Amino acid sequence: MGILGRRAILAGTGAFAIGRARAAGEFRYKFASNVPLTHPLNVRAQQAADRIRTESGGALDIQVFPNNQLGADTDVLSQLRSGAVEFFTLSGLILSTLVPVASINGIGFAFTDYDAVWRAMDGELGALIRGEIARGNQIVAMERIWDNGFRHMTTSTKPIRGPEDLQGFKMRVPVSPLWTSMFKAFGASPISINAAEMYSALQTRIADGQENPLAAIWNTKIYEVQKYLALSGHMWDGYWFLANRRAWQALPAELRTLAARHLDQSALDQRADLATLNTSLATVLQAKGMAFNEVDKDAFREALRRAGFYQEWRSKYGEQNWAVLERAAGGTLP
Ligand code: X2X
């Protein structure tokens, strides 16, 4: 019996119709990420992969490669574009080396809380970025962005309370023009290093500090090589769930729909996981020996303003995109 006949008979038998009409393992796709298997990003990606495999009768089999196993972020981005890797979660700020507007949500102090973040990223701002990602870059982004978090600064040598403590300070930042620009504007000496080499860079004192959300600081064991944590919340950063366009379009429509549904559901579940971790991890990290302090956020924002940071990026993104950010953030930026 031909495929059409079999599929016609199976029509109406529900989810399993997809799988039975197709050979198990017809599509074996790789998913790469830069955090350990324990991070909710991978826990929820694995859960989506399991659901997709089961409900497709094994037709779409997504294998999870955590912890930079397939390479550092900037390498895996190339692999994603060429199709050597089919799925990849990447910070919009790093993706901005390819899609400039993708860093816009990382503008310093643009968002005050998660309500504003999700309203923006599930709304007009997220749609703007996804549209640009899809425009001629061999990649597409799923609808829901996954949480990385509000980023806080950690250091090994001294606490950071205001911009004066950052002058000339060797800060590891991810590979992205926005990060470099922002930490220069604070007065620091930023060093671009992929997440894959972050731990060893801090251990060997190539850098004396770094900045990451609590969940990443916990999962990558940064607390082992850093002492102080300044609750700066200086920007919000998220992971776009990206697919190689050719691989994505090679999936039959019903498999694509199934995959998108479970990946987007896992994004929402992962956001909820991090919301819980955000409240519990402060205690956990302090028990590991980290000393927490609050910062003067206004002083940091003022340092960015004085350095011309907002002006510079406003002109880089253009007035129209900047207006979308301002609307999304619910106010005017400096
Ligand atoms: O590289 C980092 O610092 C990380 C893990 O937060 C990102 O993916 C941007």
Tab-separated table of C-alpha atoms and ligand atoms in Angstrom:
chain	number	residue	atom	x	y	z
A	1	MET	CA	0.000	0.000	0.000
A	2	GLY	CA	1.320	3.448	-0.853
A	3	ILE	CA	1.895	6.187	1.649
A	4	LEU	CA	-1.299	7.955	0.647
A	5	GLY	CA	-3.401	4.845	1.177
A	6	ARG	CA	-1.903	4.147	4.549
A	7	ARG	CA	-2.300	7.720	5.652
A	8	ALA	CA	-5.895	7.812	4.488
A	9	ILE	CA	-6.693	4.701	6.551
A	10	LEU	CA	-4.888	6.153	9.553
A	11	ALA	CA	-6.551	9.522	9.282
A	12	GLY	CA	-8.628	10.137	12.340
A	13	THR	CA	-6.671	7.860	14.660
A	14	GLY	CA	-5.153	10.872	16.403
A	15	ALA	CA	-1.551	11.752	17.082
A	16	PHE	CA	-0.184	8.312	16.269
A	17	ALA	CA	-1.282	8.666	12.670
A	18	ILE	CA	1.725	10.891	12.120
A	19	GLY	CA	4.164	8.270	13.294
A	20	ARG	CA	2.621	5.170	11.786
A	21	ALA	CA	2.551	6.759	8.378
A	22	ARG	CA	6.254	7.518	8.653
A	23	ALA	CA	9.272	5.459	9.492
A	24	ALA	CA	10.594	5.735	13.041
A	25	GLY	CA	13.724	7.862	13.074
A	26	GLU	CA	12.928	9.393	9.697
A	27	PHE	CA	14.134	12.719	11.071
A	28	ARG	CA	16.998	12.594	13.570
A	29	TYR	CA	17.785	16.149	14.640
A	30	LYS	CA	20.377	17.533	17.033
A	31	PHE	CA	19.625	20.201	19.630
A	32	ALA	CA	22.593	22.101	21.111
A	33	SER	CA	22.739	24.343	24.184
A	34	ASN	CA	25.403	26.068	26.253
A	35	VAL	CA	24.231	25.086	29.733
A	36	PRO	CA	24.457	21.785	31.680
A	37	LEU	CA	21.783	19.090	31.439
A	38	THR	CA	20.456	20.113	34.874
A	39	HIS	CA	19.455	23.617	33.722
A	40	PRO	CA	15.663	23.955	33.195
A	41	LEU	CA	16.449	24.915	29.596
A	42	ASN	CA	17.654	21.362	28.906
A	43	VAL	CA	15.221	19.651	31.281
A	44	ARG	CA	12.292	21.202	29.406
A	45	ALA	CA	13.882	20.760	25.978
A	46	GLN	CA	14.337	17.059	26.794
A	47	GLN	CA	10.710	16.861	27.877
A	48	ALA	CA	9.571	18.404	24.598
A	49	ALA	CA	11.847	16.022	22.670
A	50	ASP	CA	10.325	13.035	24.504
A	51	ARG	CA	6.776	14.166	23.796
A	52	ILE	CA	7.577	14.845	20.155
A	53	ARG	CA	9.239	11.438	19.737
A	54	THR	CA	6.318	9.615	21.374
A	55	GLU	CA	3.561	11.482	19.595
A	56	SER	CA	5.243	11.190	16.225
A	57	GLY	CA	5.751	7.472	16.709
A	58	GLY	CA	9.502	8.097	16.601
A	59	ALA	CA	9.420	9.932	13.282
A	60	LEU	CA	11.059	13.048	14.768
A	61	ASP	CA	13.839	12.130	17.152
A	62	ILE	CA	15.547	15.154	18.753
A	63	GLN	CA	18.744	14.428	20.646
A	64	VAL	CA	19.829	16.894	23.332
A	65	PHE	CA	23.502	17.961	23.412
A	66	PRO	CA	23.960	20.171	26.499
A	67	ASN	CA	26.920	22.080	27.881
A	68	ASN	CA	28.630	23.210	24.650
A	69	GLN	CA	29.221	19.563	23.654
A	70	LEU	CA	28.908	20.491	19.982
A	71	GLY	CA	31.044	23.621	20.329
A	72	ALA	CA	31.015	27.126	21.755
A	73	ASP	CA	28.081	29.426	20.954
A	74	THR	CA	29.683	31.267	18.061
A	75	ASP	CA	30.725	27.950	16.418
A	76	VAL	CA	27.343	26.321	16.898
A	77	LEU	CA	25.659	29.337	15.324
A	78	SER	CA	27.665	28.579	12.157
A	79	GLN	CA	26.740	24.894	12.401
A	80	LEU	CA	23.093	25.841	12.758
A	81	ARG	CA	23.230	28.012	9.655
A	82	SER	CA	24.906	25.272	7.612
A	83	GLY	CA	22.525	22.601	8.898
A	84	ALA	CA	25.128	20.524	10.776
A	85	VAL	CA	23.006	21.233	13.876
A	86	GLU	CA	19.224	21.486	13.466
A	87	PHE	CA	18.161	23.166	16.733
A	88	PHE	CA	20.025	25.595	19.002
A	89	THR	CA	19.103	27.900	21.869
A	90	LEU	CA	21.037	31.155	21.704
A	91	SER	CA	20.911	34.490	23.489
A	92	GLY	CA	19.476	37.174	21.242
A	93	LEU	CA	22.458	39.309	22.177
A	94	ILE	CA	24.903	36.828	20.683
A	95	LEU	CA	22.615	36.248	17.717
A	96	SER	CA	22.884	39.990	17.068
A	97	THR	CA	26.230	39.434	15.350
A	98	LEU	CA	24.014	38.028	12.568
A	99	VAL	CA	20.679	39.775	13.269
A	100	PRO	CA	21.496	43.207	14.732
A	101	VAL	CA	18.098	43.992	16.262
A	102	ALA	CA	18.122	40.718	18.233
A	103	SER	CA	20.115	42.380	21.025
A	104	ILE	CA	17.554	45.132	21.640
A	105	ASN	CA	15.933	43.478	24.679
A	106	GLY	CA	19.336	43.599	26.406
A	107	ILE	CA	19.518	47.390	26.552
A	108	GLY	CA	20.505	48.316	30.093
A	109	PHE	CA	17.622	48.611	32.563
A	110	ALA	CA	14.955	48.552	29.828
A	111	PHE	CA	12.715	46.165	31.789
A	112	THR	CA	11.819	46.467	35.447
A	113	ASP	CA	10.186	43.047	35.905
A	114	TYR	CA	9.131	39.796	34.232
A	115	ASP	CA	5.598	41.018	33.482
A	116	ALA	CA	7.101	43.667	31.236
A	117	VAL	CA	9.536	41.154	29.702
A	118	TRP	CA	6.879	38.617	28.676
A	119	ARG	CA	4.492	41.290	27.469
A	120	ALA	CA	7.282	42.567	25.227
A	121	MET	CA	8.740	39.279	24.038
A	122	ASP	CA	5.373	37.565	23.455
A	123	GLY	CA	4.150	40.780	21.845
A	124	GLU	CA	5.314	43.437	19.438
A	125	LEU	CA	9.023	43.433	20.315
A	126	GLY	CA	9.377	39.648	20.095
A	127	ALA	CA	7.519	39.605	16.779
A	128	LEU	CA	9.821	42.280	15.399
A	129	ILE	CA	12.922	40.276	16.354
A	130	ARG	CA	11.548	36.952	15.066
A	131	GLY	CA	10.694	38.594	11.773
A	132	GLU	CA	14.283	39.809	11.382
A	133	ILE	CA	15.692	36.405	12.354
A	134	ALA	CA	13.634	34.744	9.623
A	135	ARG	CA	14.736	37.238	6.993
A	136	GLY	CA	17.398	35.495	4.917
A	137	ASN	CA	19.601	33.940	7.599
A	138	GLN	CA	18.924	30.228	7.027
A	139	ILE	CA	17.314	30.098	10.451
A	140	VAL	CA	13.899	30.488	12.068
A	141	ALA	CA	12.891	31.086	15.692
A	142	MET	CA	10.066	29.363	17.546
A	143	GLU	CA	7.374	31.705	18.786
A	144	ARG	CA	8.167	31.626	22.513
A	145	ILE	CA	11.511	32.817	23.747
A	146	TRP	CA	12.958	30.844	26.693
A	147	ASP	CA	14.194	32.560	29.848
A	148	ASN	CA	17.823	33.088	30.673
A	149	GLY	CA	17.061	35.795	33.204
A	150	PHE	CA	17.871	39.176	34.668
A	151	ARG	CA	21.637	39.299	34.833
A	152	HIS	CA	23.661	40.057	37.956
A	153	MET	CA	27.374	40.721	38.376
A	154	THR	CA	29.715	38.399	40.252
A	155	THR	CA	33.333	39.027	41.190
A	156	SER	CA	36.189	37.230	42.908
A	157	THR	CA	38.072	40.203	44.319
A	158	LYS	CA	35.669	42.807	45.773
A	159	PRO	CA	31.972	43.647	45.910
A	160	ILE	CA	30.463	45.865	43.197
A	161	ARG	CA	28.043	48.470	44.565
A	162	GLY	CA	28.145	51.175	41.936
A	163	PRO	CA	29.904	52.007	38.659
A	164	GLU	CA	32.909	53.368	40.586
A	165	ASP	CA	33.709	49.785	41.625
A	166	LEU	CA	33.826	48.674	37.977
A	167	GLN	CA	36.461	51.124	36.746
A	168	GLY	CA	39.040	49.176	34.730
A	169	PHE	CA	37.597	45.916	36.080
A	170	LYS	CA	38.195	42.787	33.976
A	171	MET	CA	34.669	41.516	33.279
A	172	ARG	CA	33.979	38.466	31.189
A	173	VAL	CA	31.067	39.191	28.847
A	174	PRO	CA	29.547	36.934	26.163
A	175	VAL	CA	30.556	37.584	22.561
A	176	SER	CA	28.283	40.459	21.523
A	177	PRO	CA	28.833	44.127	20.646
A	178	LEU	CA	26.047	45.191	23.010
A	179	TRP	CA	27.679	43.572	26.025
A	180	THR	CA	31.061	45.079	25.243
A	181	SER	CA	29.551	48.511	24.675
A	182	MET	CA	27.564	48.397	27.904
A	183	PHE	CA	30.446	47.367	30.150
A	184	LYS	CA	32.753	49.912	28.537
A	185	ALA	CA	30.085	52.512	29.288
A	186	PHE	CA	30.130	51.376	32.931
A	187	GLY	CA	33.892	51.995	32.887
A	188	ALA	CA	34.914	48.321	33.030
A	189	SER	CA	37.351	46.434	30.792
A	190	PRO	CA	35.103	43.816	29.185
A	191	ILE	CA	36.613	40.635	27.724
A	192	SER	CA	34.490	38.658	25.216
A	193	ILE	CA	34.511	34.959	26.062
A	194	ASN	CA	32.054	32.234	25.074
A	195	ALA	CA	30.173	30.468	27.880
A	196	ALA	CA	32.203	27.340	27.072
A	197	GLU	CA	35.372	29.001	28.410
A	198	MET	CA	33.804	31.155	31.111
A	199	TYR	CA	34.572	28.942	34.112
A	200	SER	CA	38.242	28.476	33.255
A	201	ALA	CA	38.648	32.172	32.423
A	202	LEU	CA	37.427	33.045	35.905
A	203	GLN	CA	39.454	30.303	37.538
A	204	THR	CA	42.691	31.426	35.883
A	205	ARG	CA	41.875	35.113	36.480
A	206	ILE	CA	41.788	36.073	32.828
A	207	ALA	CA	38.703	37.841	34.137
A	208	ASP	CA	37.892	38.820	37.743
A	209	GLY	CA	34.155	38.985	37.224
A	210	GLN	CA	31.251	38.054	35.004
A	211	GLU	CA	27.520	38.596	34.865
A	212	ASN	CA	24.741	36.001	34.551
A	213	PRO	CA	21.300	35.159	35.904
A	214	LEU	CA	21.115	33.177	39.169
A	215	ALA	CA	20.080	29.941	37.416
A	216	ALA	CA	23.158	30.059	35.164
A	217	ILE	CA	25.474	30.963	38.059
A	218	TRP	CA	24.133	27.921	39.901
A	219	ASN	CA	24.129	25.429	37.025
A	220	THR	CA	27.569	26.304	35.653
A	221	LYS	CA	29.058	26.302	39.185
A	222	ILE	CA	30.352	29.847	38.833
A	223	TYR	CA	29.959	30.140	42.617
A	224	GLU	CA	33.060	27.933	42.935
A	225	VAL	CA	35.262	30.601	41.342
A	226	GLN	CA	33.431	33.800	42.367
A	227	LYS	CA	32.819	35.280	45.822
A	228	TYR	CA	30.578	38.338	45.529
A	229	LEU	CA	27.222	38.738	43.818
A	230	ALA	CA	25.814	42.190	43.110
A	231	LEU	CA	22.048	42.119	42.438
A	232	SER	CA	22.350	44.547	39.540
A	233	GLY	CA	19.635	43.100	37.273
A	234	HIS	CA	21.218	45.304	34.626
A	235	MET	CA	19.503	43.607	31.671
A	236	TRP	CA	17.154	40.799	30.736
A	237	ASP	CA	18.424	38.061	28.436
A	238	GLY	CA	16.537	35.184	26.795
A	239	TYR	CA	17.217	32.193	24.574
A	240	TRP	CA	15.611	32.020	21.148
A	241	PHE	CA	14.844	28.413	20.225
A	242	LEU	CA	16.284	28.399	16.716
A	243	ALA	CA	15.970	25.890	13.895
A	244	ASN	CA	17.904	25.508	10.682
A	245	ARG	CA	15.384	26.644	8.079
A	246	ARG	CA	15.956	23.805	5.608
A	247	ALA	CA	15.677	21.139	8.311
A	248	TRP	CA	12.573	22.813	9.728
A	249	GLN	CA	10.888	22.998	6.340
A	250	ALA	CA	11.875	19.425	5.505
A	251	LEU	CA	9.472	18.286	8.231
A	252	PRO	CA	5.967	17.500	6.991
A	253	ALA	CA	3.527	20.182	8.153
A	254	GLU	CA	1.960	18.017	10.839
A	255	LEU	CA	5.334	17.177	12.380
A	256	ARG	CA	6.321	20.836	12.324
A	257	THR	CA	3.100	21.775	14.087
A	258	LEU	CA	3.609	19.044	16.668
A	259	ALA	CA	7.213	20.124	17.331
A	260	ALA	CA	6.366	23.821	17.554
A	261	ARG	CA	3.508	23.118	19.968
A	262	HIS	CA	5.653	21.095	22.381
A	263	LEU	CA	8.681	23.384	22.147
A	264	ASP	CA	6.563	26.444	22.866
A	265	GLN	CA	4.826	24.660	25.747
A	266	SER	CA	8.227	23.754	27.186
A	267	ALA	CA	9.292	27.400	26.876
A	268	LEU	CA	6.385	28.409	29.120
A	269	ASP	CA	7.184	25.616	31.580
A	270	GLN	CA	10.851	26.626	31.606
A	271	ARG	CA	9.909	30.238	32.379
A	272	ALA	CA	7.898	28.978	35.365
A	273	ASP	CA	10.840	26.815	36.520
A	274	LEU	CA	13.142	29.831	36.515
A	275	ALA	CA	10.590	31.947	38.386
A	276	THR	CA	10.757	29.377	41.186
A	277	LEU	CA	14.559	29.162	41.045
A	278	ASN	CA	14.883	32.951	41.151
A	279	THR	CA	13.379	32.953	44.616
A	280	SER	CA	15.148	29.871	45.989
A	281	LEU	CA	18.656	30.243	44.554
A	282	ALA	CA	19.712	33.317	46.537
A	283	THR	CA	19.706	31.225	49.710
A	284	VAL	CA	21.396	28.295	47.994
A	285	LEU	CA	24.199	30.427	46.543
A	286	GLN	CA	24.771	32.183	49.866
A	287	ALA	CA	25.036	28.782	51.535
A	288	LYS	CA	27.777	28.018	48.982
A	289	GLY	CA	29.678	31.022	50.313
A	290	MET	CA	28.654	33.840	47.987
A	291	ALA	CA	28.193	37.280	49.540
A	292	PHE	CA	25.199	39.145	48.072
A	293	ASN	CA	24.706	42.898	47.966
A	294	GLU	CA	22.243	45.357	46.449
A	295	VAL	CA	23.489	48.022	44.036
A	296	ASP	CA	22.631	51.609	43.237
A	297	LYS	CA	20.781	50.886	39.980
A	298	ASP	CA	20.184	54.579	39.256
A	299	ALA	CA	23.928	55.198	39.379
A	300	PHE	CA	24.507	52.449	36.822
A	301	ARG	CA	21.763	53.759	34.550
A	302	GLU	CA	23.162	57.276	34.855
A	303	ALA	CA	26.642	55.993	33.919
A	304	LEU	CA	25.199	54.519	30.725
A	305	ARG	CA	23.367	57.721	29.939
A	306	ARG	CA	26.424	59.897	30.535
A	307	ALA	CA	28.607	57.663	28.366
A	308	GLY	CA	26.154	58.127	25.479
A	309	PHE	CA	25.191	54.433	25.537
A	310	TYR	CA	21.467	54.961	24.969
A	311	GLN	CA	22.053	57.500	22.207
A	312	GLU	CA	24.491	55.227	20.425
A	313	TRP	CA	22.208	52.204	20.431
A	314	ARG	CA	19.125	54.220	19.606
A	315	SER	CA	20.797	55.359	16.400
A	316	LYS	CA	22.075	51.828	15.665
A	317	TYR	CA	18.621	50.224	15.975
A	318	GLY	CA	16.845	53.160	14.352
A	319	GLU	CA	13.992	55.298	15.657
A	320	GLN	CA	11.278	52.846	14.665
A	321	ASN	CA	12.767	49.870	16.486
A	322	TRP	CA	13.653	52.027	19.480
A	323	ALA	CA	10.028	53.165	19.687
A	324	VAL	CA	8.918	49.519	19.788
A	325	LEU	CA	11.331	48.904	22.669
A	326	GLU	CA	10.050	51.939	24.540
A	327	ARG	CA	6.436	50.905	24.070
A	328	ALA	CA	7.311	47.348	25.153
A	329	ALA	CA	9.188	48.601	28.195
A	330	GLY	CA	6.224	50.771	29.125
A	331	GLY	CA	7.918	54.129	29.214
A	332	THR	CA	10.705	56.235	27.806
A	333	LEU	CA	14.322	55.226	28.096
A	334	PRO	CA	17.017	57.749	29.049
B	1	X2X	O1	27.227	33.075	28.019
B	1	X2X	C1	26.501	33.383	28.968
B	1	X2X	O2	26.858	34.130	29.866
B	1	X2X	C2	25.096	32.844	29.011
B	1	X2X	C3	25.143	31.389	29.430
B	1	X2X	O3	24.316	33.545	29.929
B	1	X2X	C4	24.479	33.039	27.676
B	1	X2X	O4	24.066	32.118	27.034
B	1	X2X	C5	24.381	34.410	27.164
